Amino acid sequence: MYRDRIRLKSLWGKVVSPEEAALLIRDGMTIGMSGFTRAGDAKAVPLALAERAATERLKVTLMTGASLGNDVDKILTEAGVLARRLPFQADPVLRKAINRGEVMFVDQHLSETVELLRSRQMGPVDVAVIEACAITETGGIVPTTSIGNSATFAILAEKIIIELNLTQPLDLEGMHDVYIPTRRPFREPIPVVTAESRAGLPYIPIDPSKIAAIVVTRKQDSSATILPPDDETRGIAGHLIEFLDREVRQGRLGRSLNPLQAGIGTIANAVLHGLIDGPFHDLTMYSEVLQDSTFDLFDAGKLNFASGSSITLSAGKYAEVLPKIGTYKGRLLLRPQEISNHPEVIRRLGVIGINTALECDIYGNVNSTHVNGTQMMNGIGGSGDFARNSHLAVFVTKSLAKDGAISSIVPMVTHTDHNEHDVDVIVTEVGLADLRGLAPRERAETIIRNCVHPSYRELAMDYHRRALQRGGHTPHLLEEAFSWHLRYQATGSMQPRAKAAE
């Protein structure tokens, strides 16, 4: 019975249909919705908005924590509802609309969105739509499988719509730690000194009079598409584990390492999965997304504690873990993303950050977001939050893409999300480049020797040798810096021998 989950009885009369709740959202509004990497997102009200858009003009600015599941971004895009979207997305239909210029996408570091709202550099938030598994006796919102930006959206919004999801287990209650930093410039230090630190409340504290509607839902989170480890991802994991083991033997890390962070996706998940057979123990995580590998490490006895902002799992792991989520209680904590990704905390804990690169160049600059410098993929997400502030900033990528037609290591990246100053280690299945303490010329030699696929290595070495003759601190041949990309566009391959595409 849903009323058992609404513990403030005065709110019982607020239960309405998704269509009635959606009437609170009007054309031109700014909406803050829960959801972080397909977890804990609103599932019913967005669909009602899309239906309304078929008969009336309805365009909104949509803010979330990160990407949404259940094809919500796709449905809203096709309905023409989205005028502006931030700070992250991962939907192919929305991506195409962004690249056509039909939806204005604001790509932000995930730690910064609510800071901009709180300081009134963006906003205001007109309506917050937040998924919950329960409402407390005081009207506090108990989130589900993510917090993301939900807390600040709810606190700042004029009105709140709660989607009460009955499929989300009540065992999630108590796993959240909602801490909101005090206002700048008089902010106190964030009291998170270990991955296990509790700093806030297990619910989102709000004035219950702002709750304008409650919609009861029964739809589960979308599952993540996480492929099993393959030879390349196992190779990447092996190189990284060997590197970390060497750091331990040289006295720079202990056998428990430092708290780990890994970005979303198959490669990062596979790297963490590789730690199951590694020589490390009593591990902790201070991350954004807790993926399949988190629970594999728990079950293997390797991981003691995991702090994140969402739980995003494959279909099989979701079906396995969610019904017994209570058995992980005491070892899991979900935080607002401005805390999970906060530079202060990341720097304090000495996090080892592992994120995926779209492409890297021979000097260590990383492109995480744009194909050929123009076509947006998903967004920078939290990779910049961690790269700039981690004890070790590691970027992983397969050395080749498109069956070898593309080298992931190029002379110059076509878009820079993380410059060479923020990148410590690059890893491909070919090998690992430790860039710490190296000048640009040394970085180039190390990356080419260790990370470039053999089919492109001589090409990269030739470019670098001729650039050295030109001179400079960071030698480049400007007329050739993007020649590999241009060749791919013209012929379908970065290799010089490729025939022009028909």
Short mmCIF file of C-alpha atoms in Angstrom, two decimals:
data_model
loop_
_atom_site.label_atom_id
_atom_site.label_comp_id
_atom_site.label_asym_id
_atom_site.label_seq_id
_atom_site.Cartn_x
_atom_site.Cartn_y
_atom_site.Cartn_z
CA MET A 1 0.00 0.00 0.00
CA TYR A 2 1.56 3.27 -1.07
CA ARG A 3 0.25 5.13 1.99
CA ASP A 4 2.62 3.10 4.14
CA ARG A 5 5.44 4.90 2.36
CA ILE A 6 3.93 8.38 2.84
CA ARG A 7 4.44 8.77 6.58
CA LEU A 8 3.22 12.36 6.73
CA LYS A 9 -0.52 11.78 6.53
CA SER A 10 -1.30 15.34 5.47
CA LEU A 11 0.32 14.48 2.13
CA TRP A 12 -2.05 11.61 1.32
CA GLY A 13 -4.36 14.00 -0.50
CA LYS A 14 -1.52 15.06 -2.81
CA VAL A 15 -1.55 11.77 -4.74
CA VAL A 16 -2.56 12.42 -8.34
CA SER A 17 -2.11 10.96 -11.82
CA PRO A 18 1.05 11.70 -13.83
CA GLU A 19 -1.03 13.78 -16.24
CA GLU A 20 -2.41 15.96 -13.43
CA ALA A 21 1.04 16.40 -11.91
CA ALA A 22 2.52 17.35 -15.28
CA LEU A 23 0.07 20.28 -15.52
CA LEU A 24 2.26 22.01 -12.92
CA ILE A 25 4.95 22.28 -15.61
CA ARG A 26 4.41 25.04 -18.15
CA ASP A 27 6.11 26.30 -21.27
CA GLY A 28 9.42 28.07 -20.62
CA MET A 29 10.02 26.62 -17.16
CA THR A 30 13.26 25.24 -15.77
CA ILE A 31 12.78 21.72 -14.43
CA GLY A 32 15.15 19.83 -12.12
CA MET A 33 14.66 16.07 -12.36
CA SER A 34 16.24 13.28 -10.38
CA GLY A 35 18.36 10.73 -12.19
CA PHE A 36 22.04 9.93 -12.41
CA THR A 37 23.37 7.50 -15.04
CA ARG A 38 20.00 5.80 -15.62
CA ALA A 39 19.34 5.35 -11.89
CA GLY A 40 16.69 6.92 -9.69
CA ASP A 41 15.17 8.98 -12.48
CA ALA A 42 11.63 10.27 -12.86
CA LYS A 43 9.67 7.83 -15.01
CA ALA A 44 6.01 8.87 -15.28
CA VAL A 45 5.78 12.67 -15.32
CA PRO A 46 8.19 13.09 -18.28
CA LEU A 47 6.00 10.81 -20.39
CA ALA A 48 2.94 12.85 -19.48
CA LEU A 49 4.82 15.97 -20.58
CA ALA A 50 5.58 14.39 -23.93
CA GLU A 51 1.90 13.55 -24.44
CA ARG A 52 0.89 17.14 -23.67
CA ALA A 53 3.40 18.47 -26.16
CA ALA A 54 1.43 16.82 -28.95
CA THR A 55 -1.38 19.36 -28.48
CA GLU A 56 0.29 22.48 -27.07
CA ARG A 57 3.60 24.30 -27.16
CA LEU A 58 5.71 23.01 -24.29
CA LYS A 59 9.44 23.64 -24.22
CA VAL A 60 11.51 23.50 -21.05
CA THR A 61 15.05 23.63 -19.75
CA LEU A 62 15.78 20.23 -18.23
CA MET A 63 18.44 19.76 -15.57
CA THR A 64 19.25 16.36 -14.10
CA GLY A 65 22.16 14.76 -12.28
CA ALA A 66 23.44 12.96 -15.37
CA SER A 67 21.90 10.68 -18.02
CA LEU A 68 18.35 9.34 -17.79
CA GLY A 69 16.98 5.86 -18.41
CA ASN A 70 13.74 4.44 -19.79
CA ASP A 71 14.25 6.42 -23.04
CA VAL A 72 13.10 9.60 -21.29
CA ASP A 73 15.54 11.86 -23.15
CA LYS A 74 14.57 10.19 -26.44
CA ILE A 75 10.85 10.60 -25.82
CA LEU A 76 11.15 14.24 -24.72
CA THR A 77 13.36 15.05 -27.70
CA GLU A 78 11.00 13.46 -30.22
CA ALA A 79 8.09 15.32 -28.62
CA GLY A 80 9.96 18.62 -28.99
CA VAL A 81 9.87 19.32 -25.23
CA LEU A 82 13.58 20.02 -24.72
CA ALA A 83 14.79 23.52 -25.45
CA ARG A 84 17.89 23.24 -23.28
CA ARG A 85 19.52 20.25 -21.56
CA LEU A 86 22.24 19.99 -18.92
CA PRO A 87 24.65 18.85 -17.53
CA PHE A 88 25.05 15.39 -19.18
CA GLN A 89 23.20 13.04 -21.51
CA ALA A 90 23.80 9.71 -23.20
CA ASP A 91 20.85 9.21 -25.53
CA PRO A 92 21.50 8.77 -29.28
CA VAL A 93 18.34 10.60 -30.36
CA LEU A 94 19.03 13.56 -28.09
CA ARG A 95 22.68 13.53 -29.19
CA LYS A 96 21.65 13.95 -32.83
CA ALA A 97 19.31 16.80 -31.93
CA ILE A 98 22.12 18.51 -30.02
CA ASN A 99 24.50 18.15 -32.96
CA ARG A 100 21.84 19.54 -35.32
CA GLY A 101 21.52 22.56 -33.04
CA GLU A 102 17.89 21.81 -32.16
CA VAL A 103 18.54 21.36 -28.43
CA MET A 104 21.00 23.63 -26.63
CA PHE A 105 23.23 21.39 -24.54
CA VAL A 106 25.29 22.86 -21.70
CA ASP A 107 28.13 20.45 -20.92
CA GLN A 108 29.17 20.92 -17.29
CA HIS A 109 31.45 19.35 -14.70
CA LEU A 110 29.01 17.36 -12.58
CA SER A 111 30.18 19.00 -9.36
CA GLU A 112 29.27 22.50 -10.57
CA THR A 113 25.62 22.56 -11.65
CA VAL A 114 24.08 23.13 -8.24
CA GLU A 115 26.81 25.60 -7.28
CA LEU A 116 25.67 27.74 -10.20
CA LEU A 117 22.05 27.37 -9.10
CA ARG A 118 22.78 28.14 -5.46
CA SER A 119 24.70 31.29 -6.38
CA ARG A 120 21.91 32.32 -8.80
CA GLN A 121 24.22 32.25 -11.81
CA MET A 122 21.61 29.92 -13.36
CA GLY A 123 17.99 29.18 -12.68
CA PRO A 124 15.75 29.52 -10.81
CA VAL A 125 14.29 26.00 -10.65
CA ASP A 126 10.54 26.22 -11.13
CA VAL A 127 9.62 22.58 -10.49
CA ALA A 128 11.61 19.62 -9.15
CA VAL A 129 10.53 16.08 -10.07
CA ILE A 130 12.17 13.64 -7.68
CA GLU A 131 11.87 9.85 -7.42
CA ALA A 132 11.53 8.55 -3.84
CA CYS A 133 11.05 5.22 -2.11
CA ALA A 134 9.44 6.90 0.93
CA ILE A 135 8.47 10.22 2.50
CA THR A 136 9.35 10.68 6.16
CA GLU A 137 7.10 11.84 9.00
CA THR A 138 8.47 15.37 8.51
CA GLY A 139 8.07 15.36 4.74
CA GLY A 140 11.69 14.48 3.99
CA ILE A 141 12.30 12.75 0.66
CA VAL A 142 14.04 9.37 0.80
CA PRO A 143 15.72 8.96 -2.63
CA THR A 144 16.05 5.67 -4.48
CA THR A 145 19.11 4.40 -6.37
CA SER A 146 20.66 7.84 -6.91
CA ILE A 147 20.88 11.26 -5.34
CA GLY A 148 22.64 13.22 -8.07
CA ASN A 149 21.42 16.83 -7.90
CA SER A 150 18.03 15.89 -6.44
CA ALA A 151 18.60 17.44 -3.02
CA THR A 152 19.44 20.93 -4.24
CA PHE A 153 16.76 20.79 -6.96
CA ALA A 154 14.16 20.02 -4.27
CA ILE A 155 15.48 22.62 -1.82
CA LEU A 156 15.60 25.42 -4.42
CA ALA A 157 12.47 24.60 -6.45
CA GLU A 158 9.25 26.53 -5.97
CA LYS A 159 7.23 23.31 -6.26
CA ILE A 160 8.07 19.63 -5.93
CA ILE A 161 6.53 16.62 -7.65
CA ILE A 162 7.48 13.32 -6.01
CA GLU A 163 7.36 10.07 -7.95
CA LEU A 164 6.89 7.43 -5.26
CA ASN A 165 8.28 4.23 -6.80
CA LEU A 166 6.91 1.11 -5.15
CA THR A 167 9.39 -1.19 -6.93
CA GLN A 168 12.31 0.45 -5.16
CA PRO A 169 13.07 -1.45 -1.93
CA LEU A 170 12.67 0.28 1.42
CA ASP A 171 16.03 -1.21 2.35
CA LEU A 172 17.51 1.72 0.42
CA GLU A 173 16.46 3.95 3.29
CA GLY A 174 19.48 4.77 5.43
CA MET A 175 21.98 4.39 2.57
CA HIS A 176 21.87 8.08 1.65
CA ASP A 177 23.95 10.87 3.14
CA VAL A 178 22.49 14.22 2.15
CA TYR A 179 24.91 17.00 3.00
CA ILE A 180 24.51 20.48 1.52
CA PRO A 181 27.57 22.78 1.72
CA THR A 182 27.08 26.13 3.42
CA ARG A 183 27.03 29.31 1.36
CA ARG A 184 30.19 30.83 -0.05
CA PRO A 185 32.31 32.81 0.84
CA PHE A 186 31.82 31.63 4.42
CA ARG A 187 31.68 27.91 3.66
CA GLU A 188 32.98 25.52 6.27
CA PRO A 189 35.11 22.48 5.32
CA ILE A 190 33.10 19.50 4.09
CA PRO A 191 33.33 16.96 6.95
CA VAL A 192 34.14 13.94 4.77
CA VAL A 193 37.53 12.55 5.77
CA THR A 194 37.12 8.91 4.70
CA ALA A 195 34.96 7.12 2.16
CA GLU A 196 32.85 5.95 5.11
CA SER A 197 32.27 9.43 6.61
CA ARG A 198 28.66 10.39 7.26
CA ALA A 199 28.14 14.12 7.10
CA GLY A 200 24.40 14.68 6.59
CA LEU A 201 20.90 13.21 6.73
CA PRO A 202 19.45 9.97 5.29
CA TYR A 203 16.76 12.00 3.47
CA ILE A 204 16.34 15.29 1.61
CA PRO A 205 15.04 17.89 4.08
CA ILE A 206 12.40 20.13 2.53
CA ASP A 207 9.37 22.15 3.56
CA PRO A 208 6.50 19.69 2.94
CA SER A 209 4.24 22.57 1.90
CA LYS A 210 6.28 22.73 -1.34
CA ILE A 211 5.16 19.20 -2.30
CA ALA A 212 2.52 19.95 -4.90
CA ALA A 213 1.87 16.42 -6.16
CA ILE A 214 2.77 12.79 -5.52
CA VAL A 215 2.64 10.27 -8.36
CA VAL A 216 2.78 6.55 -7.56
CA THR A 217 4.91 4.55 -10.01
CA ARG A 218 6.00 0.95 -10.39
CA LYS A 219 8.63 1.13 -13.13
CA GLN A 220 12.17 -0.09 -12.54
CA ASP A 221 15.40 1.66 -13.48
CA SER A 222 16.81 1.00 -16.90
CA SER A 223 19.72 -1.40 -16.87
CA ALA A 224 23.15 -0.35 -18.02
CA THR A 225 24.75 -1.88 -21.10
CA ILE A 226 27.99 -3.31 -19.73
CA LEU A 227 29.83 -5.77 -21.93
CA PRO A 228 31.91 -8.53 -20.33
CA PRO A 229 35.69 -8.06 -20.28
CA ASP A 230 37.42 -8.87 -23.56
CA ASP A 231 41.09 -9.33 -24.42
CA GLU A 232 41.65 -5.58 -24.76
CA THR A 233 39.94 -4.56 -21.52
CA ARG A 234 41.67 -7.40 -19.68
CA GLY A 235 44.95 -6.12 -21.10
CA ILE A 236 44.20 -2.59 -19.88
CA ALA A 237 43.33 -3.94 -16.43
CA GLY A 238 46.50 -6.01 -16.34
CA HIS A 239 48.74 -3.06 -17.16
CA LEU A 240 47.05 -0.89 -14.55
CA ILE A 241 47.23 -3.55 -11.84
CA GLU A 242 50.92 -4.07 -12.58
CA PHE A 243 51.47 -0.31 -12.30
CA LEU A 244 49.59 -0.06 -8.99
CA ASP A 245 51.50 -3.04 -7.63
CA ARG A 246 54.73 -1.26 -8.52
CA GLU A 247 53.49 1.85 -6.70
CA VAL A 248 52.94 -0.33 -3.62
CA ARG A 249 56.37 -1.93 -3.84
CA GLN A 250 57.97 1.49 -4.14
CA GLY A 251 56.17 2.67 -1.01
CA ARG A 252 53.88 5.22 -2.64
CA LEU A 253 50.68 3.28 -1.91
CA GLY A 254 49.59 0.65 0.60
CA ARG A 255 48.07 -2.72 -0.30
CA SER A 256 44.63 -1.20 0.28
CA LEU A 257 45.52 1.50 -2.27
CA ASN A 258 43.68 4.83 -1.97
CA PRO A 259 39.93 5.20 -2.53
CA LEU A 260 39.06 4.25 -6.11
CA GLN A 261 36.90 6.07 -8.62
CA ALA A 262 35.88 4.73 -12.02
CA GLY A 263 33.76 6.37 -14.68
CA ILE A 264 30.73 4.73 -16.23
CA GLY A 265 31.12 2.21 -19.03
CA THR A 266 32.46 -1.14 -20.10
CA ILE A 267 36.18 -0.34 -20.01
CA ALA A 268 36.23 1.28 -16.57
CA ASN A 269 34.00 -1.47 -15.18
CA ALA A 270 36.31 -4.14 -16.61
CA VAL A 271 39.36 -2.47 -15.08
CA LEU A 272 37.79 -2.53 -11.62
CA HIS A 273 36.64 -6.10 -12.18
CA GLY A 274 40.28 -7.01 -12.82
CA LEU A 275 41.11 -6.02 -9.23
CA ILE A 276 39.33 -9.18 -8.04
CA ASP A 277 42.41 -11.17 -8.99
CA GLY A 278 44.87 -8.41 -8.09
CA PRO A 279 47.23 -8.38 -5.09
CA PHE A 280 45.22 -5.76 -3.19
CA HIS A 281 42.79 -6.05 -0.29
CA ASP A 282 40.51 -4.00 1.99
CA LEU A 283 39.74 -1.63 -0.86
CA THR A 284 37.43 1.38 -0.67
CA MET A 285 35.67 3.40 -3.35
CA TYR A 286 34.87 7.11 -3.49
CA SER A 287 33.18 7.39 -6.84
CA GLU A 288 30.16 8.71 -8.71
CA VAL A 289 28.65 5.53 -10.13
CA LEU A 290 28.68 2.15 -8.41
CA GLN A 291 28.59 -0.43 -11.20
CA ASP A 292 28.57 -4.23 -11.46
CA SER A 293 32.24 -4.40 -10.50
CA THR A 294 31.49 -2.73 -7.15
CA PHE A 295 29.30 -5.62 -6.09
CA ASP A 296 31.63 -8.19 -7.64
CA LEU A 297 34.42 -6.78 -5.47
CA PHE A 298 32.14 -6.82 -2.41
CA ASP A 299 31.21 -10.44 -3.02
CA ALA A 300 34.85 -11.40 -3.62
CA GLY A 301 35.81 -9.97 -0.22
CA LYS A 302 38.09 -7.36 -1.80
CA LEU A 303 36.03 -4.22 -1.16
CA ASN A 304 35.16 -2.95 2.30
CA PHE A 305 33.16 0.18 1.52
CA ALA A 306 31.79 2.10 -1.47
CA SER A 307 30.62 5.71 -1.59
CA GLY A 308 28.95 7.05 -4.73
CA SER A 309 26.03 9.04 -6.08
CA SER A 310 24.17 6.27 -7.89
CA ILE A 311 23.88 2.52 -8.32
CA THR A 312 23.79 1.68 -12.03
CA LEU A 313 23.82 -2.01 -12.94
CA SER A 314 23.42 -4.35 -15.89
CA ALA A 315 20.11 -6.23 -16.15
CA GLY A 316 21.47 -9.42 -14.62
CA LYS A 317 23.28 -7.68 -11.78
CA TYR A 318 20.26 -5.44 -11.10
CA ALA A 319 18.01 -8.49 -10.70
CA GLU A 320 20.58 -10.09 -8.43
CA VAL A 321 21.53 -7.14 -6.24
CA LEU A 322 18.42 -4.99 -5.77
CA PRO A 323 16.28 -7.62 -3.97
CA LYS A 324 19.09 -8.11 -1.42
CA ILE A 325 20.36 -4.53 -1.28
CA GLY A 326 19.84 -4.58 2.48
CA THR A 327 22.66 -7.11 2.85
CA TYR A 328 25.07 -4.41 1.66
CA LYS A 329 23.80 -1.90 4.21
CA GLY A 330 26.62 -0.51 6.26
CA ARG A 331 29.00 -0.83 3.31
CA LEU A 332 27.26 1.55 0.89
CA LEU A 333 26.64 5.29 0.94
CA LEU A 334 25.00 7.48 -1.72
CA ARG A 335 25.78 11.20 -1.69
CA PRO A 336 24.77 14.29 -3.68
CA GLN A 337 27.02 14.51 -6.73
CA GLU A 338 28.44 17.85 -5.62
CA ILE A 339 29.91 15.92 -2.65
CA SER A 340 30.86 12.70 -4.46
CA ASN A 341 32.63 14.87 -7.06
CA HIS A 342 33.80 17.71 -4.86
CA PRO A 343 37.42 18.80 -5.50
CA GLU A 344 38.02 19.39 -1.80
CA VAL A 345 37.09 15.85 -0.84
CA ILE A 346 38.76 14.17 -3.82
CA ARG A 347 42.03 15.97 -3.06
CA ARG A 348 41.77 15.21 0.66
CA LEU A 349 41.19 11.47 0.18
CA GLY A 350 43.85 11.07 -2.52
CA VAL A 351 41.47 9.29 -4.86
CA ILE A 352 42.77 7.13 -7.70
CA GLY A 353 40.58 8.31 -10.58
CA ILE A 354 40.08 6.00 -13.58
CA ASN A 355 38.16 7.46 -16.52
CA THR A 356 37.67 6.63 -20.18
CA ALA A 357 39.11 8.72 -23.01
CA LEU A 358 37.58 9.09 -26.46
CA GLU A 359 41.04 9.95 -27.78
CA CYS A 360 44.41 11.09 -26.40
CA ASP A 361 47.24 12.84 -28.13
CA ILE A 362 50.95 12.17 -27.98
CA TYR A 363 51.45 14.87 -25.32
CA GLY A 364 48.80 13.56 -22.94
CA ASN A 365 45.84 15.80 -23.71
CA VAL A 366 42.51 13.96 -23.53
CA ASN A 367 39.27 14.36 -25.46
CA SER A 368 36.32 12.84 -23.61
CA THR A 369 33.41 14.40 -25.44
CA HIS A 370 33.68 15.33 -29.14
CA VAL A 371 34.12 13.25 -32.28
CA ASN A 372 36.34 15.16 -34.72
CA GLY A 373 36.12 18.20 -32.46
CA THR A 374 32.50 18.98 -33.32
CA GLN A 375 30.08 16.11 -32.71
CA MET A 376 29.09 15.82 -29.04
CA MET A 377 28.95 12.30 -27.64
CA ASN A 378 27.73 12.40 -24.02
CA GLY A 379 29.50 15.13 -22.05
CA ILE A 380 32.44 15.56 -19.73
CA GLY A 381 30.54 14.17 -16.75
CA GLY A 382 32.64 13.89 -13.63
CA SER A 383 35.93 13.01 -15.30
CA GLY A 384 37.25 16.55 -14.95
CA ASP A 385 36.30 16.75 -11.28
CA PHE A 386 38.46 13.70 -10.61
CA ALA A 387 41.28 14.27 -13.11
CA ARG A 388 42.20 17.69 -11.77
CA ASN A 389 42.11 16.63 -8.11
CA SER A 390 43.03 12.94 -7.84
CA HIS A 391 46.20 11.46 -6.37
CA LEU A 392 46.47 9.62 -9.68
CA ALA A 393 44.52 10.69 -12.77
CA VAL A 394 44.31 7.64 -15.03
CA PHE A 395 42.72 7.59 -18.49
CA VAL A 396 41.99 4.30 -20.22
CA THR A 397 41.07 3.58 -23.84
CA LYS A 398 41.44 0.84 -26.40
CA SER A 399 44.21 1.78 -28.80
CA LEU A 400 42.02 1.24 -31.88
CA ALA A 401 38.42 1.88 -32.88
CA LYS A 402 36.32 0.98 -35.92
CA ASP A 403 38.25 -2.25 -36.55
CA GLY A 404 41.56 -0.42 -36.73
CA ALA A 405 40.41 2.44 -38.97
CA ILE A 406 40.87 4.86 -36.06
CA SER A 407 43.81 5.25 -33.69
CA SER A 408 42.77 6.44 -30.24
CA ILE A 409 46.20 8.04 -29.84
CA VAL A 410 46.61 10.88 -32.34
CA PRO A 411 49.08 13.73 -32.96
CA MET A 412 46.66 16.33 -31.55
CA VAL A 413 43.21 15.84 -30.02
CA THR A 414 40.46 17.67 -31.86
CA HIS A 415 38.89 18.80 -28.58
CA THR A 416 40.56 19.09 -25.18
CA ASP A 417 38.62 18.24 -22.03
CA HIS A 418 41.63 17.36 -19.87
CA ASN A 419 44.90 19.02 -20.70
CA GLU A 420 48.31 17.45 -20.16
CA HIS A 421 48.63 19.06 -16.72
CA ASP A 422 45.75 16.96 -15.38
CA VAL A 423 46.71 13.57 -16.85
CA ASP A 424 49.10 11.31 -14.94
CA VAL A 425 48.69 7.92 -16.62
CA ILE A 426 47.36 6.73 -19.99
CA VAL A 427 46.61 3.03 -20.48
CA THR A 428 45.69 1.05 -23.57
CA GLU A 429 45.80 -2.71 -24.10
CA VAL A 430 49.22 -2.12 -25.67
CA GLY A 431 50.75 -0.73 -22.49
CA LEU A 432 50.87 2.04 -19.89
CA ALA A 433 52.47 5.49 -20.03
CA ASP A 434 53.41 7.00 -16.66
CA LEU A 435 53.61 10.71 -17.48
CA ARG A 436 54.41 12.08 -14.04
CA GLY A 437 57.37 14.42 -14.01
CA LEU A 438 57.94 14.28 -17.76
CA ALA A 439 58.40 17.22 -20.13
CA PRO A 440 56.29 17.27 -23.31
CA ARG A 441 58.98 15.71 -25.52
CA GLU A 442 59.45 12.90 -22.99
CA ARG A 443 55.69 12.40 -22.70
CA ALA A 444 55.37 11.98 -26.44
CA GLU A 445 58.10 9.36 -26.60
CA THR A 446 56.58 7.47 -23.64
CA ILE A 447 53.04 7.49 -25.03
CA ILE A 448 54.08 6.48 -28.55
CA ARG A 449 56.32 3.68 -27.28
CA ASN A 450 53.87 2.27 -24.74
CA CYS A 451 50.30 3.07 -25.81
CA VAL A 452 50.04 3.43 -29.59
CA HIS A 453 48.97 0.34 -31.49
CA PRO A 454 51.80 -1.15 -33.60
CA SER A 455 49.86 -0.43 -36.79
CA TYR A 456 50.09 3.31 -36.04
CA ARG A 457 53.30 3.50 -34.03
CA GLU A 458 55.70 4.27 -36.88
CA LEU A 459 53.24 6.87 -38.20
CA ALA A 460 53.20 8.58 -34.81
CA MET A 461 56.98 8.35 -34.44
CA ASP A 462 57.47 9.87 -37.89
CA TYR A 463 55.19 12.80 -37.03
CA HIS A 464 57.03 13.38 -33.75
CA ARG A 465 60.51 13.16 -35.32
CA ARG A 466 59.63 15.74 -37.95
CA ALA A 467 57.95 17.98 -35.36
CA LEU A 468 61.14 17.88 -33.27
CA GLN A 469 63.05 19.28 -36.22
CA ARG A 470 60.63 22.20 -36.25
CA GLY A 471 61.42 22.78 -32.55
CA GLY A 472 59.48 24.18 -29.62
CA HIS A 473 58.63 23.09 -26.09
CA THR A 474 55.69 21.07 -27.42
CA PRO A 475 56.68 20.37 -31.04
CA HIS A 476 53.89 20.21 -33.59
CA LEU A 477 53.43 20.40 -37.33
CA LEU A 478 50.34 22.57 -37.41
CA GLU A 479 49.66 21.81 -41.05
CA GLU A 480 49.57 18.08 -40.20
CA ALA A 481 48.28 18.03 -36.62
CA PHE A 482 44.78 16.91 -37.70
CA SER A 483 45.86 15.04 -40.81
CA TRP A 484 44.89 11.67 -39.36
CA HIS A 485 41.34 12.89 -38.68
CA LEU A 486 41.08 14.48 -42.11
CA ARG A 487 42.31 11.27 -43.74
CA TYR A 488 39.66 9.29 -41.87
CA GLN A 489 36.95 11.67 -43.06
CA ALA A 490 38.19 11.37 -46.65
CA THR A 491 39.00 7.67 -46.86
CA GLY A 492 37.38 5.91 -43.90
CA SER A 493 40.72 5.17 -42.25
CA MET A 494 43.52 7.08 -40.53
CA GLN A 495 46.01 4.85 -42.31
CA PRO A 496 47.68 6.55 -45.33
CA ARG A 497 47.21 3.45 -47.52
CA ALA A 498 43.42 3.49 -47.23
CA LYS A 499 41.54 4.01 -50.46
CA ALA A 500 39.24 6.96 -50.77
CA ALA A 501 35.71 6.12 -49.73
CA GLU A 502 33.31 5.70 -52.61
#
